Amino acid sequence: MAKAAENPIRFALNAMNHLINTHGEFTFSEEVKQSLTVRVRLQSHPELKIVQSLSDLDKDQSNVWHHESSDSYILFRENSCNGHNDCYLTHSDIAISSTTHEGLVVAIALYEGIDNESLDHLMAQISKGDNT
Amino acid sequence: MKKSQLEMKTKKIARLRVWEKFNTFPGGKDHSRSCIFRRFDDPEAARLFIAASRWTKVVAWHQDKDELVALYSNGNTYILFDRFRVEESGDIDVVIGVAAKSTDQLQVVMALLAESQNQNAKQPTLFGESNG
């Protein structure tokens, strides 16, 4: 408890990581370059429900969404350098965790903005056993 | 896996999690357990062969760009496919590990994996020759 009280931001981030890492055996991670595009896509998706959120004093954001039908959690983390080491970029990364391989594929498709028709085609391939 | 590890970024520990699952393969009732690691000429052909088999299912998966660690199982054996980037050289390397309850089962899987390499070798190339 004392450790948690020392740094609540670190505590919140640890809780998010713990949620993703213990949810399922099927995971995906990636550095994200189009940070704003991804955030808007995730925030505006009707099937994604935000379950954890953290915004710190530097306005860095970390959010966890849950996608019920695929039973997947998506953690999207955005960190701005704000001129530190002459860097003004926003560094973002995403981690997705699912309880099934099919669920993971669906969640990755949501993150990448694949349209429903393409997703249906992908799922049909998976159901045929071509889940490579 | 320790709680402190599970609080780390998924990118950092997902590979460890899959390896840990492979390492904790239960073995036989008499605690018998056989394990082998090999490099193959065409590891992707071996992985596709495993993935397409009706007897195996994927039980754990982590993907990060071109790196992939996947664990397949047919109940009696675990087959680990690990495609990773070598830190020193930046090259991609692939290792396949098999854990089985007996050496017989291990040999059956290794024979199947070897067959996947042979099948690939028999495929004609653009020049009408075997690429083996």
Short mmCIF file of N, CA, C and O in Angstrom, two decimals, chain A residues 3 13-14 17-18 20-22 24-31 77 93 95 101 104 108 129 131-132, chain B residues 3 5-11 13-14 17-18 21 47-48 51-52 58-65:
data_model
loop_
_atom_site.label_atom_id
_atom_site.label_comp_id
_atom_site.label_asym_id
_atom_site.label_seq_id
_atom_site.Cartn_x
_atom_site.Cartn_y
_atom_site.Cartn_z
N LYS A 3 3.82 1.49 -1.15
CA LYS A 3 4.45 1.59 -2.47
C LYS A 3 3.50 2.25 -3.46
O LYS A 3 3.89 3.09 -4.26
N LEU A 13 -0.43 2.85 -14.01
CA LEU A 13 0.14 2.21 -15.20
C LEU A 13 0.39 0.72 -14.95
O LEU A 13 0.13 -0.12 -15.82
N ASN A 14 0.91 0.42 -13.76
CA ASN A 14 1.15 -0.99 -13.41
C ASN A 14 -0.15 -1.78 -13.43
O ASN A 14 -0.19 -2.92 -13.89
N ASN A 17 -1.08 -2.47 -17.04
CA ASN A 17 -0.23 -3.53 -17.59
C ASN A 17 -0.64 -4.89 -17.03
O ASN A 17 -0.69 -5.88 -17.75
N HIS A 18 -0.93 -4.91 -15.74
CA HIS A 18 -1.32 -6.16 -15.08
C HIS A 18 -2.61 -6.71 -15.70
O HIS A 18 -2.73 -7.92 -15.95
N ILE A 20 -3.76 -6.22 -18.74
CA ILE A 20 -3.47 -6.75 -20.08
C ILE A 20 -2.71 -8.07 -19.99
O ILE A 20 -3.03 -9.05 -20.67
N ASN A 21 -1.72 -8.12 -19.12
CA ASN A 21 -0.83 -9.30 -19.08
C ASN A 21 -1.47 -10.53 -18.43
O ASN A 21 -0.95 -11.63 -18.58
N THR A 22 -2.54 -10.33 -17.70
CA THR A 22 -3.17 -11.48 -17.05
C THR A 22 -4.50 -11.86 -17.70
O THR A 22 -5.13 -12.82 -17.30
N GLY A 24 -5.31 -12.75 -21.03
CA GLY A 24 -5.36 -13.88 -21.96
C GLY A 24 -3.98 -14.28 -22.43
O GLY A 24 -2.99 -13.59 -22.17
N GLU A 25 -3.94 -15.38 -23.15
CA GLU A 25 -2.66 -15.92 -23.62
C GLU A 25 -2.30 -15.42 -25.03
O GLU A 25 -1.28 -15.81 -25.58
N PHE A 26 -3.17 -14.57 -25.59
CA PHE A 26 -2.96 -14.13 -26.97
C PHE A 26 -2.76 -12.62 -26.96
O PHE A 26 -3.69 -11.87 -26.64
N THR A 27 -1.54 -12.21 -27.28
CA THR A 27 -1.22 -10.79 -27.14
C THR A 27 -0.56 -10.23 -28.39
O THR A 27 -0.01 -10.97 -29.21
N PHE A 28 -0.62 -8.93 -28.47
CA PHE A 28 -0.05 -8.21 -29.62
C PHE A 28 0.46 -6.87 -29.09
O PHE A 28 -0.19 -6.25 -28.25
N SER A 29 1.62 -6.45 -29.54
CA SER A 29 2.10 -5.12 -29.14
C SER A 29 2.79 -4.46 -30.32
O SER A 29 3.31 -5.14 -31.21
N GLU A 30 2.80 -3.15 -30.30
CA GLU A 30 3.36 -2.42 -31.43
C GLU A 30 3.57 -0.96 -31.05
O GLU A 30 2.78 -0.42 -30.29
N GLU A 31 4.61 -0.34 -31.62
CA GLU A 31 4.73 1.11 -31.49
C GLU A 31 3.81 1.75 -32.52
O GLU A 31 3.69 1.25 -33.63
N ARG A 77 -1.17 3.77 -25.05
CA ARG A 77 -0.42 4.67 -24.18
C ARG A 77 0.26 5.73 -25.04
O ARG A 77 0.91 5.41 -26.03
N ASP A 93 2.33 3.55 -27.91
CA ASP A 93 2.37 2.11 -28.15
C ASP A 93 1.05 1.49 -27.74
O ASP A 93 0.30 2.05 -26.93
N ALA A 95 -0.99 -2.28 -26.76
CA ALA A 95 -0.90 -3.69 -26.37
C ALA A 95 -2.32 -4.24 -26.35
O ALA A 95 -3.23 -3.61 -25.81
N HIS A 101 -7.37 -16.75 -30.02
CA HIS A 101 -6.63 -16.25 -31.17
C HIS A 101 -7.56 -15.46 -32.10
O HIS A 101 -7.20 -14.40 -32.62
N LEU A 104 -8.19 -12.09 -30.75
CA LEU A 104 -7.04 -11.20 -30.95
C LEU A 104 -7.05 -10.63 -32.37
O LEU A 104 -6.81 -9.44 -32.57
N ILE A 108 -7.18 -6.69 -33.29
CA ILE A 108 -6.15 -6.05 -34.12
C ILE A 108 -6.82 -5.36 -35.31
O ILE A 108 -6.44 -4.25 -35.70
N GLY A 129 -10.06 -22.65 -40.65
CA GLY A 129 -8.83 -23.25 -40.11
C GLY A 129 -7.58 -22.58 -40.60
O GLY A 129 -6.48 -22.96 -40.22
N ASN A 131 -5.95 -20.12 -39.74
CA ASN A 131 -5.72 -19.10 -38.71
C ASN A 131 -4.24 -18.88 -38.47
O ASN A 131 -3.76 -18.88 -37.36
N THR A 132 -3.52 -18.70 -39.54
CA THR A 132 -2.08 -18.53 -39.38
C THR A 132 -1.71 -17.08 -39.28
O THR A 132 -0.58 -16.73 -39.14
N LYS B 3 4.21 -10.96 -9.68
CA LYS B 3 3.29 -9.84 -9.90
C LYS B 3 4.04 -8.64 -10.48
O LYS B 3 3.54 -7.96 -11.36
N GLN B 5 6.53 -8.64 -12.43
CA GLN B 5 6.77 -8.85 -13.85
C GLN B 5 5.51 -8.58 -14.67
O GLN B 5 5.58 -8.01 -15.75
N LEU B 6 4.38 -8.99 -14.10
CA LEU B 6 3.12 -8.81 -14.81
C LEU B 6 2.71 -7.34 -14.89
O LEU B 6 1.80 -6.99 -15.63
N GLU B 7 3.37 -6.52 -14.12
CA GLU B 7 3.08 -5.09 -14.17
C GLU B 7 3.96 -4.36 -15.19
O GLU B 7 3.86 -3.16 -15.37
N MET B 8 4.83 -5.12 -15.84
CA MET B 8 5.70 -4.51 -16.86
C MET B 8 4.93 -4.41 -18.18
O MET B 8 3.88 -5.02 -18.36
N LYS B 9 5.51 -3.66 -19.12
CA LYS B 9 4.87 -3.53 -20.42
C LYS B 9 4.75 -4.89 -21.09
O LYS B 9 5.67 -5.72 -21.00
N THR B 10 3.64 -5.09 -21.76
CA THR B 10 3.40 -6.37 -22.44
C THR B 10 4.54 -6.72 -23.39
O THR B 10 4.99 -7.87 -23.46
N LYS B 11 5.02 -5.73 -24.10
CA LYS B 11 6.13 -5.93 -25.06
C LYS B 11 7.33 -6.61 -24.38
O LYS B 11 8.01 -7.43 -24.98
N ILE B 13 7.40 -8.52 -21.53
CA ILE B 13 7.27 -9.82 -20.86
C ILE B 13 6.44 -10.86 -21.59
O ILE B 13 6.39 -12.01 -21.19
N ALA B 14 5.78 -10.45 -22.70
CA ALA B 14 4.90 -11.41 -23.38
C ALA B 14 5.67 -12.64 -23.86
O ALA B 14 5.18 -13.76 -23.75
N ARG B 17 6.28 -14.93 -21.04
CA ARG B 17 5.06 -15.63 -20.62
C ARG B 17 4.83 -16.88 -21.47
O ARG B 17 4.49 -17.94 -20.97
N VAL B 18 5.02 -16.73 -22.78
CA VAL B 18 4.81 -17.88 -23.67
C VAL B 18 5.88 -18.95 -23.40
O VAL B 18 5.57 -20.14 -23.33
N LYS B 21 5.06 -20.84 -20.32
CA LYS B 21 4.01 -21.84 -20.55
C LYS B 21 4.61 -23.09 -21.19
O LYS B 21 4.25 -24.21 -20.84
N ARG B 47 5.90 -23.89 -39.40
CA ARG B 47 4.84 -23.28 -38.59
C ARG B 47 3.47 -23.40 -39.28
O ARG B 47 2.47 -23.74 -38.65
N LEU B 48 3.46 -23.14 -40.59
CA LEU B 48 2.20 -23.25 -41.33
C LEU B 48 1.70 -24.69 -41.31
O LEU B 48 0.50 -24.94 -41.24
N ALA B 51 0.19 -25.13 -37.93
CA ALA B 51 -1.05 -24.37 -37.79
C ALA B 51 -2.19 -24.99 -38.60
O ALA B 51 -3.36 -24.93 -38.19
N ALA B 52 -1.86 -25.58 -39.74
CA ALA B 52 -2.89 -26.14 -40.61
C ALA B 52 -3.34 -27.52 -40.15
O ALA B 52 -4.37 -28.00 -40.61
N VAL B 58 -3.62 -23.47 -31.45
CA VAL B 58 -2.71 -22.48 -30.89
C VAL B 58 -3.18 -22.14 -29.47
O VAL B 58 -4.35 -21.87 -29.24
N VAL B 59 -2.27 -22.22 -28.52
CA VAL B 59 -2.65 -22.01 -27.12
C VAL B 59 -2.06 -20.71 -26.53
O VAL B 59 -2.50 -20.25 -25.49
N ALA B 60 -1.06 -20.16 -27.17
CA ALA B 60 -0.52 -18.87 -26.72
C ALA B 60 0.14 -18.19 -27.91
O ALA B 60 0.68 -18.87 -28.80
N TRP B 61 0.14 -16.87 -27.87
CA TRP B 61 0.59 -16.13 -29.06
C TRP B 61 1.01 -14.73 -28.64
O TRP B 61 0.30 -14.07 -27.89
N HIS B 62 2.16 -14.29 -29.12
CA HIS B 62 2.50 -12.87 -28.98
C HIS B 62 3.20 -12.41 -30.24
O HIS B 62 4.17 -13.02 -30.69
N GLN B 63 2.70 -11.29 -30.75
CA GLN B 63 3.24 -10.75 -31.99
C GLN B 63 3.66 -9.30 -31.77
O GLN B 63 2.96 -8.54 -31.11
N ASP B 64 4.83 -8.97 -32.29
CA ASP B 64 5.30 -7.59 -32.23
C ASP B 64 6.09 -7.33 -33.52
O ASP B 64 7.21 -7.80 -33.66
N LYS B 65 5.47 -6.59 -34.43
CA LYS B 65 6.05 -6.37 -35.76
C LYS B 65 6.37 -7.71 -36.40
O LYS B 65 5.51 -8.57 -36.51
#
